Structures are given as structure tokens and as C-alpha cells.
Amino acid sequence: MADKMKSRVAVSEEAMLETWRKEDTFQQSFANRTGAPVFSFYDGPPFANGLPHFGHTLVTSIKDSLGRYKTMRGYSVERRNGWDCHGLPVEFAIEKQFGVSGKKQMLELGLDKFNAACRASVFTYKSEWEDFFGRVGRWTDTEHAYASIDRDYTESVWWTLQQIHTKGLLYEGFKSMPYCPRCETPLSNFELNEGYKDNVSDPSLFVKFKLADEDVYLLGWTTTPWSLPGNAASAVKPGESYVYVAVNDDEGHSQTLILAKKRLEAVLGEQKDYEVVKEVTAEQLAGRTYEPLFAIKDRGSYTNQENLYKVWLADHVSIEDGTGVLHVAPSFGEEVLRIGEENNFPTLVSLDASGRMKAGYGADDLTGTFFKDADRLITERLTINGNVYAAETFEHTYPFCYRCDSPLFYYSISTWFVRVSAIKDKLLDTAKEINWNPEHIKEGRFGKWLAGARDWAISRNRYWGAPMPIWRNVDDPSDYIVIGSIAELKDLAPEANLEDLHRPFIDAVTFIKDGKTYERIDEVLDCWFESGSMPIAQQHYPFENKEKFEKLFLADYIGEGLDQTRLWFYVQHVISTILFDRPAYKNVLVNGMIMAADGQKLSKRLKNYPPIEDVFAQEGADVLRLYLLSNNQAVNADYMRFNRSGLKDLQRNVMATLDNSVRFFRMYAELDGWKPRIPVAHPQPANALDNWILARLDETILEVTRQADDYKLAHAINPIFALIDDASNWYIRRSRRRFWKSEDDADKAQAYEVLHYTLVKIAQLLAPWAPFASDRVYRELTSDTSVHLTNWPTASEADGTALHEMKVIREIIAEGLKQRADAKIKVRQPLSKVTIAAAPSFLEQADAVAIICEELNVKTVVFAAGKTPAMTLALDVELTDTLQAEGLARDIIRHVQSLRKQSGLEVDDRIKLALSSSDAAMQSAIQSFGDMIAQETLATTLGSEHVEAPLEVTLEGTTVAISLAKA
Ligand SMILES: [Zn+2]
């Protein structure tokens, strides 16, 4: 984008980036803390094969701010970023590039070719990420970044898996797993959780199984008609009553159905024409045989085939929905597989690995049909056969692949697991040490998840990932070796080339041990296993950096979005608890999610958020960071609405206010040749206003520090905004005259010192959150190097008396101004007095009286005894002629000042002023208050002969002509 398109703020921020680069400020800030206590931060690795997007600005701002904050607080904070390089997002993109999908096509293409393309793609957008980090002001060490494809990284991951195996927590199991037919791999239960969609329309099919020895039907219910060729059994709930019901079908034929008594009303309630003919127990139904819906091929070849198509008792049968008769297709569900295992009947795997119907299950004409497409065809077939009682559709929640959006199903497959369920108590125990922000996640989302922890499926039937380091005896599948290092493998297979540990090279590594041949299993590791091993693997522990690993483990702080609670936060916790019996981190800051202004998700298609580069070029990174970080929803795991006008408000109300204060200070300090003492020291003023702003500063320093130490970022930042406002709209406004006075007295020097000190400290308080402007302001005020090389400001207890007294004074002023407004008298019009009853004694001090008189524009404050202990205030709103004349004179002064500005005069230029009016009251006002007008406007002469073409202005219905010239 051309420079002229950029705002002044953006140009200034880019200049600061250049300064940091030249001065090596980030490295310097780290080097300054050599030997300091370590604050350990683990950076969750993003994928570099996708572009950074708007949502990343939030987490990036948080991570950077805390790094800067802790550095200023005196810690050594290593900030090394990493790249997540393996897994389905990469594979998915490359499959598209080659136009392949499924194992068969993949193997035809060649794994070497496929994985080479994956490798080439993983850093596609690395430089875009680095540019993004740079522009948003994120200080992170990209030079020493770790990447999950590095051989060292994989070696540590292998070691981690071997540790888990050594502790007896790795096992291979045949389980029905959430399975993606497009990716042809099982997913873990936490990946499953990422992809549920609401309101998915699916069949609701009431299907009839005819008992073999009686002309009645078990009434089953399914939402997955495609699974019916895999039906191997039915199940009923022990202890429940079942009823025989005579009912007429659509053609008026009578038939008898069996269903749970408790489901009768729900299933047949709308049908008037039914009659309960018999009641039996579930136990009486158990053991009966029914006619299969589909005839499987070669039934005799199945082990335990005599147990097929029988009714079993199972606790898992639901009485809350359906009919109380469960259709059991063991391959396609966790619980139904267990029912099959407990009762020894075969698993009929009627779908292939790509989710298509297989031959041999009684519906061969549908062979090759995708499971979801088979629903309608199966329903039609069964309807013709007379096996359907009712076919409807309904809406429910259904899981889809969170990577590729394919509908998932449960599929029985051999998978490797970490036995997390066995260490559940330990996980809960080590989790007690973790401090969460927001706090409710500890016992809520995270704690509940740990309490229900399931075994973690860590193998993926995929290609681009860390290969599982398991070699299996070709003659005995139960004999396998888990390798924990490259050296260990090299010992067993000395000839092997282990330069690249990826498939297919690693697949070629075989060895003979004790006369037995071992080959690697095909699977790769779940990429979450890799990211969960990050604390270990980024240091290539335990092969290298032992000391460094121990210094940085566990992390003092990690931070990501809420979705990571059951992903990265969880997997780190599991691995760390198993290996070290400790959590992986002490503090977690869970950030929220940025939504569009209308509350919708950010959407490229809807363009409901601004392009990030446009925000950088206009409002700039500081304001964006402040906007996000000061929003309590955003930094507290909640949804925040992004409203661009909020950036503009912050720019105007906070950053421009600060800039104006700094400009004001610099302008007058330059005029007076005032120079700060270096180093800047805490002033010891005599003036009440000075004491007050210093007390406000101390109070703010303490509050910001307390909140930031507690990871409450919004609560840390908002007090700085209030301080900037107080410094400008109260301290400077109230102190203006002290800077204007031409005598170079002690009070003026003190005002300079206090304002300078306050602004320098504000720059430091802002530094972590708004790193650009704070550094610019700091450099302007101190001629020092970067604010980011300074120590965080400290404060002793704030002067409570100064704070309290000014608070009371400001309350009095607010009340007086309200009484003015009620009487409809503008503030410029002087009034004679305000009477305060039952005032605390400090109000009678000259400083306080002066402030009240000026702010309320009254001549005197009268203190009176009160009828009640509560302080009251009465503004005298009566206008005398003299007061009115002074009001006119004040109006004239205002117009002269604005004319001075328009004429391009410097603030200290002296002028010749001329005023004329035909109105008697105005003439009298000019006469009576001429000295005041001259003094306030720096006029050396005041006459009625115009010195320039005069400007006519109307005041209170009369006209006055004004002209001025430089004296
Ligand atoms: Zn998928």
C-alpha cells in the first residue's frame, strides 16, 4: 500500500518498527535480563500453511503484551515461536492439489511424492505470518523457531511415546471410533467435539424385525438406515416392561408390534387405532431370535454366527427415545460394539474404509454407495419388504469432520490409545495447581472434561505426520517394540538411513532381533500428540538442552482461545502429568472470540470485518491492540463484537488526548527552556493539584500491576485510560495558568516536573499494550532509548487524603454545574457566590476554594453551618449588571483567542487589540473589564481604532467588532 494511503499514526508506527530493527530493541530487552528470574512462556504453534486472519490479532496481542510486561517487571522472557507442520490441514490441501483422495489413489500417486509436496507447502505463508507478527508489534524469536517436522522434534516425540509405553499406558485396541471416511482415519473424541452441527436433517426410521417363531415384530428405531445391513442383534433394557400392541397399518392390515411400555405413548400416542394385547418383561424377550433384514453371504464363515439376530439384554438401551428396542450394528458405535463383545456375536463391517457399502451384506446392488446416500435406498428396500412401520425425517445434532467437513460415522478399527482413563484422578490432582483466567474454566469446561477423560486415540491412518515409532514382529502381532530415540533404532537397523524420519522412508526400515523380523506399523501420530509434546520436543529434550528444559518447565503462562481447552491445553496436561507428574503450565489466559459487529461469525464471504492490513494502515496496531485487550469479553474467553468505530473512539478519546497532553507539555517546556532531571525522579510538590495527580498515578500503577499480575488485562488497561483523561481534562486544564505565567517561579517549575513525571510514567504503563505510541512518547519526553528497556514503574501506597479531597471537590463542582444548567446560565457567565453548608474543613483551604471558584466561575465560596451533617451546596444564580458585563467580557476574550489562533499567532505573541460596539452595555463591559481582556489575550494596547479589517460577532443579541495585529 502506498504511503500516501496510510494515516499519520500508521506512518509513525512503521517508523518505530524501523527504529526497533535498527536498535535491535527486542534482543536488547532480552539481553538486559540475562541472569534475571525466568518467566516461562510456551507458544502454541500455528499452521503456516494458512494465512493469519483477523481473529489471530487478539491472541497475538495478548501474548506479546504479557511478554513485554513481564520483561519490564524484571523477568527474562524467552519468546520463541513454533510451527505446526503435520496433519490433516496440510494433507487436505495437497490432496486437492493432486486431485487424489482415498488410500488407493494415494498409494498410486506415491507417498514420497505426496509427502514431498506436503513438506514444500508447510511454510507457504511463513513470511506472511512473520510480517503479521512484525506489524502488530509482536516480539517473537522467529529465527530460532521450532517446527514439528524437524527430525529433533520427532525424536523427542518418540521418546515421549516410549515413556508412556514404559509406564504401561499405551495399548492397541479394536474400538468403534469417530471416523472420517474422506480422511480415512479415526479421530479422537476431542477432535470429534470440534465438528458437531445442529439441525442436521436425518431419517427417523421405525423398522420391524419379525420374530422367527411368532407372527409379531420387534419395533426398532434408527437414524442411520445405512447401518441396517450391519445389524447383528437387537437389545432390550433389563427390568423394563415391553408390550405387544395390535395396530392397523396404512392398508388396514392388523399387525402386532413389540416395544417398551414406557415408549408406547411417545411412539403410538397419535395413532388412535391400537390395542395392548400382552405385557412381557425384557428378560422374557431376551434370547429370542428374529429374521435378518438382509441376508449376509457365507454366514457359516463367521465365528459365533449362531449368536446372530438374537435379542440381548443391555443396560445401555435407552428408554428416553426410540422404542426401547435397540438396533445393534456393532461396527458402528462404541456401546453396541461392547454389547457384541460381551455377548459374543460377530461384528458385521458393512462399510469399507471410505464409508461405502460393501458387497456380501445382502444389498450388493448398493455396493460402492456412500453411506449417507444409502439411507434412502435402504429405506425403500425395507418398505417394499414390509419391514418399515414408519419413515420420517427429523433434525438433530450430528458430527462432521472438523478438518474436511465430511459426515462422520463410528467405525470399528484397530487403533493405538493412551490409557487416559486410568490416570483420571492424577489429571484432576495435577490440575489443581493451574490458575485459570477466567477462573470458571478450571472447575467448569476443563475440570469436567478431565473428570470424564476417555482413552486418547493417538494413531492416524494417514501419511504426513510423525511416524509412530512402533515396530511389530511380522509373525506375532502381539510382539512389538516402541522405539524412543534415533540411536536406539540405529542400533537395531545399522544400515538404515534415518536422515528423514517421515514416511515412506521410515516404512522401509526393518530389522531382525533375536531371529524375529520387525516392520513398522503404518500409522502416524495424531498431530495433537505432537503439539502436546511441545514443551519437551521444542528443546529436543532429553537429548539436548536438559538444563534449559528444566528451567523453562513448567510454563508460567500459556494462552490461546477457548477451543484449546479440550485440545492443546488438554493434551499438554495429559502428557505432562504422565511423564512428570506435574501440570505443563501454571497460568492460562483463555481468550475469547472476535465476532462481527452484528454478532455473526467473522466471514470472508460476508465481508463483515475490515481487512487487517486496512486497519494497520488507518487506525494502526496500537489502537487495535488496546481495543481488544481492554475488552473484558475478549480477554475472558467470551464473545466480543468487533466494531471499527470503537477503534476511532479509542484513538480520539485516549491516544489523541495523550498526544495533546504531550504536545502541550513540550510546547511550553520548549518556550521556557525547561529540562527534566535525568533520571526522572518522583517529585515532592507543595501544590494540592500536583499531589492529587501523583496520587492518581500511584494508585493507577498499583492497580495496573495488581491486575496484570493476575492476568486480568482489561482491568489492568482501563485504569490507564482514566488516568490519561484525568491528566488532560483535570490536571492540565486546571494547571494551564501555571504554565502560562511568564515569571519563572518555583510553582511553575514544579508543575513542569509533575506533568513530565506523570507523562513518562503513563508511557511506561502503556508500553506492554500499546508498544508503538508509548515508545514514541517516551523518547520524546526523555531523549532516552526505548521505553521497552525500562523497568516497570513502582509506587508506594497512594496518598489517600489527596485522592479523597479532590474527589469531594470534583463532586461539588459537578453539583454546582448541574445547578447552573438547571438555571440555564452558561459557565462563562460569572456568578457571585456558592454557599456550602457542613463542608469538611479541607475545603476552606485556599487551593480548594480557588478550584471551586474557577470551575464554577463564582467570585466567592461561602461556608455555612449545616442543618444536617450532610454537605449541601447552593449556587447563587442572581445576575447583577457587573456580573453580566463581566460575562460579556469573557465572551469577547474567547473570540479574541480564537481570532489569535486563526491569525497564526504563536501562544506567546503580544498583540494590538481593537474592540468597538454601538451597544451601551457592551461598551460599558469593554470599559470596565478592559484590563482583564488585555491581560488574558496578551494585548499590549486596547483601543477602538481597528488595526485590521474587523470581525463582527454577536454576543447576547448585541454586536462587537474585533481586530488584532501582532504587536
Ligand atoms: Zn475428514
Short mmCIF file of N, CA and C and ligand atoms in Angstrom, two decimals, residues 88 180-185 187 401-406 408, ligand 1:
data_model
loop_
_atom_site.label_atom_id
_atom_site.label_comp_id
_atom_site.label_asym_id
_atom_site.label_seq_id
_atom_site.Cartn_x
_atom_site.Cartn_y
_atom_site.Cartn_z
N LEU A 88 -3.82 -33.25 9.06
CA LEU A 88 -4.81 -33.22 8.01
C LEU A 88 -4.94 -31.89 7.26
N CYS A 180 -13.59 -40.47 9.95
CA CYS A 180 -13.87 -39.65 8.76
C CYS A 180 -13.62 -40.49 7.51
N PRO A 181 -14.66 -40.73 6.71
CA PRO A 181 -14.50 -41.56 5.52
C PRO A 181 -13.66 -40.89 4.44
N ARG A 182 -13.65 -39.57 4.43
CA ARG A 182 -12.85 -38.90 3.40
C ARG A 182 -11.36 -38.95 3.77
N CYS A 183 -11.09 -38.66 5.06
CA CYS A 183 -9.69 -38.71 5.51
C CYS A 183 -9.26 -40.15 5.79
N GLU A 184 -10.22 -41.05 5.85
CA GLU A 184 -9.96 -42.48 6.10
C GLU A 184 -9.14 -42.69 7.35
N THR A 185 -9.56 -42.01 8.41
CA THR A 185 -8.83 -42.16 9.67
C THR A 185 -9.79 -41.94 10.84
N LEU A 187 -10.76 -40.31 14.45
CA LEU A 187 -10.46 -39.05 15.13
C LEU A 187 -10.56 -39.30 16.64
N CYS A 401 -16.46 -33.95 10.12
CA CYS A 401 -15.01 -33.86 10.27
C CYS A 401 -14.63 -32.39 10.40
N TYR A 402 -13.94 -32.05 11.50
CA TYR A 402 -13.59 -30.64 11.71
C TYR A 402 -12.50 -30.18 10.76
N ARG A 403 -11.90 -31.10 10.04
CA ARG A 403 -10.88 -30.73 9.06
C ARG A 403 -11.46 -30.63 7.65
N CYS A 404 -12.32 -31.60 7.27
CA CYS A 404 -12.74 -31.62 5.86
C CYS A 404 -14.25 -31.57 5.70
N ASP A 405 -14.99 -31.53 6.81
CA ASP A 405 -16.43 -31.33 6.75
C ASP A 405 -17.23 -32.53 6.26
N SER A 406 -16.61 -33.69 6.10
CA SER A 406 -17.38 -34.89 5.74
C SER A 406 -18.21 -35.35 6.94
N LEU A 408 -19.28 -37.77 9.69
CA LEU A 408 -18.53 -38.85 10.33
C LEU A 408 -19.45 -40.02 10.62
ZN ZN B 1 -12.05 -35.60 7.22
#
